[in-house]
Amino acid sequence: MELIVIGGIFGVITLWVVAVQRGLVHREELCTNALSQIGVQLSSRWDLVTAMARMVKQYAEHEYQTLTEVIRMRKDLDAGASVRDIEEQESLLGRLVGNIKVVSERYPTLKADHVYVETMDTMREFEENVRLSRMVYNDSVTRFNRFVRQIPNNFVAGMFGFRVHEYLKEDMKKQDFPQV
């Protein structure tokens, strides 16, 4: 009789460990997927910026060379990308778009070009998609981290090597908008 009770307790504990491990894998995959979606959006933005750099070439060779130097720093972001990789690529893209905007101010005909205007509108759409993807990622990380850190799940998480994930941080430069 004692053996049956011990076997039953062991069976319940084993089922609980399996359920927690499956929950951890599920939540971690959501985090990985969300980070990968950001990489896809950033890749599309890189393609747009590269096309815009080619437009700039028609107006100023020097600016084009500067832009292509930054474009060479592009990294393809796959499912193995880290938060740091994402943030570095976003920073590079922001710098590049800023440079293109400066060039467009110097060359009003570029700024008025309908292809340039359409490309900038599309760029804003991709920026919004990245912003939304960042929110989804941070929400997924919150759910995952909470699950990993809660007792008794933290014991199973530790056994299987699950660790809390890093959040994507807000761009501090965007917080420096003037107060109205």
XYZ file of C-alpha atoms in Angstrom:
180
model
C 0.000 0.000 0.000
C 2.829 2.366 0.896
C 4.458 1.624 -2.435
C 1.300 2.608 -4.301
C 1.056 5.910 -2.394
C 4.729 6.691 -3.027
C 4.326 5.741 -6.698
C 1.226 7.945 -6.927
C 3.026 10.916 -5.372
C 6.000 10.386 -7.683
C 3.646 10.187 -10.682
C 1.863 13.429 -9.736
C 5.187 15.230 -9.232
C 6.467 13.914 -12.573
C 3.312 15.089 -14.373
C 3.601 18.499 -12.703
C 7.295 18.848 -13.745
C 6.415 17.902 -17.340
C 3.525 20.400 -17.383
C 5.721 23.214 -16.055
C 8.528 22.379 -18.511
C 6.059 22.425 -21.408
C 4.705 25.778 -20.213
C 8.242 27.169 -20.071
C 9.016 25.965 -23.593
C 5.746 27.441 -24.878
C 6.402 30.846 -23.319
C 10.040 30.898 -24.412
C 9.019 30.124 -27.997
C 6.621 33.081 -27.894
C 9.538 35.303 -26.824
C 11.763 33.942 -29.589
C 9.027 34.416 -32.165
C 8.351 37.990 -31.058
C 12.063 38.852 -31.268
C 12.243 37.253 -34.696
C 9.297 39.393 -35.853
C 11.248 42.498 -34.883
C 14.145 41.210 -36.991
C 11.822 40.786 -39.972
C 10.508 44.341 -39.595
C 14.030 45.732 -39.238
C 15.135 43.839 -42.336
C 12.338 45.472 -44.316
C 13.366 48.873 -42.989
C 16.976 48.181 -44.024
C 15.790 47.372 -47.545
C 13.874 50.652 -47.706
C 16.824 52.639 -46.401
C 19.105 50.993 -48.942
C 16.711 52.019 -51.717
C 16.630 55.556 -50.328
C 20.420 55.675 -50.277
C 20.412 54.854 -53.984
C 18.055 57.796 -54.535
C 20.469 60.047 -52.637
C 23.265 58.987 -55.001
C 21.527 60.895 -57.790
C 21.937 64.094 -55.770
C 25.192 63.763 -53.842
C 27.915 61.141 -54.210
C 29.588 62.038 -50.891
C 26.391 61.500 -48.887
C 25.797 58.254 -50.741
C 29.236 56.969 -49.728
C 28.580 57.880 -46.093
C 25.228 56.098 -46.144
C 26.650 52.960 -47.753
C 29.317 52.779 -45.029
C 26.558 52.575 -42.423
C 24.549 50.118 -44.537
C 27.564 47.767 -44.536
C 27.081 47.430 -40.761
C 23.721 45.740 -41.366
C 23.289 42.345 -39.747
C 20.646 39.817 -40.615
C 18.644 39.150 -37.477
C 17.412 35.605 -37.128
C 15.807 33.695 -34.268
C 19.191 33.574 -32.523
C 19.481 37.361 -32.356
C 19.876 38.928 -28.958
C 18.223 41.984 -27.497
C 21.542 43.797 -27.905
C 21.653 42.886 -31.637
C 18.150 44.274 -32.136
C 18.937 47.490 -30.289
C 22.207 48.003 -32.221
C 20.448 47.558 -35.550
C 17.648 49.925 -34.548
C 20.209 52.515 -33.531
C 22.049 52.205 -36.859
C 18.789 52.483 -38.767
C 17.792 55.566 -36.804
C 21.129 57.194 -37.587
C 20.826 56.317 -41.247
C 17.271 57.630 -41.590
C 18.374 60.817 -39.818
C 21.215 61.250 -42.308
C 18.842 60.743 -45.229
C 16.492 63.373 -43.807
C 19.409 65.821 -43.528
C 20.336 65.171 -47.165
C 16.727 65.686 -48.234
C 16.729 69.086 -46.522
C 19.787 70.094 -48.560
C 18.191 68.927 -51.807
C 14.570 70.103 -52.000
C 14.029 68.263 -55.283
C 14.825 64.985 -53.493
C 12.459 65.860 -50.666
C 9.716 66.636 -53.213
C 10.302 63.438 -55.246
C 7.156 61.280 -55.048
C 9.197 58.081 -54.669
C 11.038 59.635 -51.708
C 7.736 60.720 -50.128
C 6.168 57.283 -50.620
C 9.271 55.577 -49.250
C 9.244 57.799 -46.147
C 5.543 56.984 -45.606
C 6.331 53.283 -45.885
C 9.261 53.796 -43.487
C 6.873 55.275 -40.913
C 4.632 52.219 -41.283
C 7.579 49.900 -40.659
C 8.646 51.993 -37.672
C 5.153 51.604 -36.230
C 5.287 47.848 -36.892
C 8.627 47.641 -35.072
C 7.170 49.627 -32.157
C 4.233 47.223 -31.934
C 6.521 44.194 -32.285
C 8.684 45.527 -29.445
C 5.581 45.779 -27.276
C 4.583 42.202 -28.106
C 8.112 41.001 -27.305
C 8.229 42.786 -23.949
C 4.752 41.441 -23.080
C 5.916 37.915 -23.953
C 9.040 38.377 -21.846
C 6.937 39.591 -18.920
C 4.785 36.447 -19.049
C 7.835 34.209 -19.426
C 9.849 35.892 -16.662
C 6.904 35.814 -14.275
C 6.438 32.094 -14.940
C 10.172 31.398 -14.480
C 10.456 33.375 -11.252
C 7.326 32.120 -9.455
C 7.554 29.426 -6.826
C 7.405 26.441 -7.422
C 7.987 26.885 -11.184
C 11.405 28.402 -10.494
C 12.670 25.013 -9.279
C 11.717 23.341 -12.561
C 13.035 26.293 -14.569
C 16.380 26.008 -12.786
C 16.523 22.250 -13.380
C 16.048 22.719 -17.123
C 18.236 25.819 -17.496
C 15.529 28.399 -18.173
C 16.593 31.931 -17.238
C 14.746 35.230 -17.313
C 14.953 37.121 -20.597
C 16.119 40.672 -21.104
C 13.604 43.352 -22.055
C 14.029 45.673 -25.002
C 14.722 49.072 -23.544
C 13.037 52.281 -24.592
C 15.143 54.575 -26.741
C 16.140 57.317 -24.298
C 16.541 59.867 -27.120
C 12.820 59.541 -27.854
C 12.091 60.678 -24.296
C 13.819 64.019 -24.910
C 10.921 65.489 -26.850
C 10.143 69.065 -25.869
C 7.342 69.551 -23.383
C 4.312 71.359 -24.754
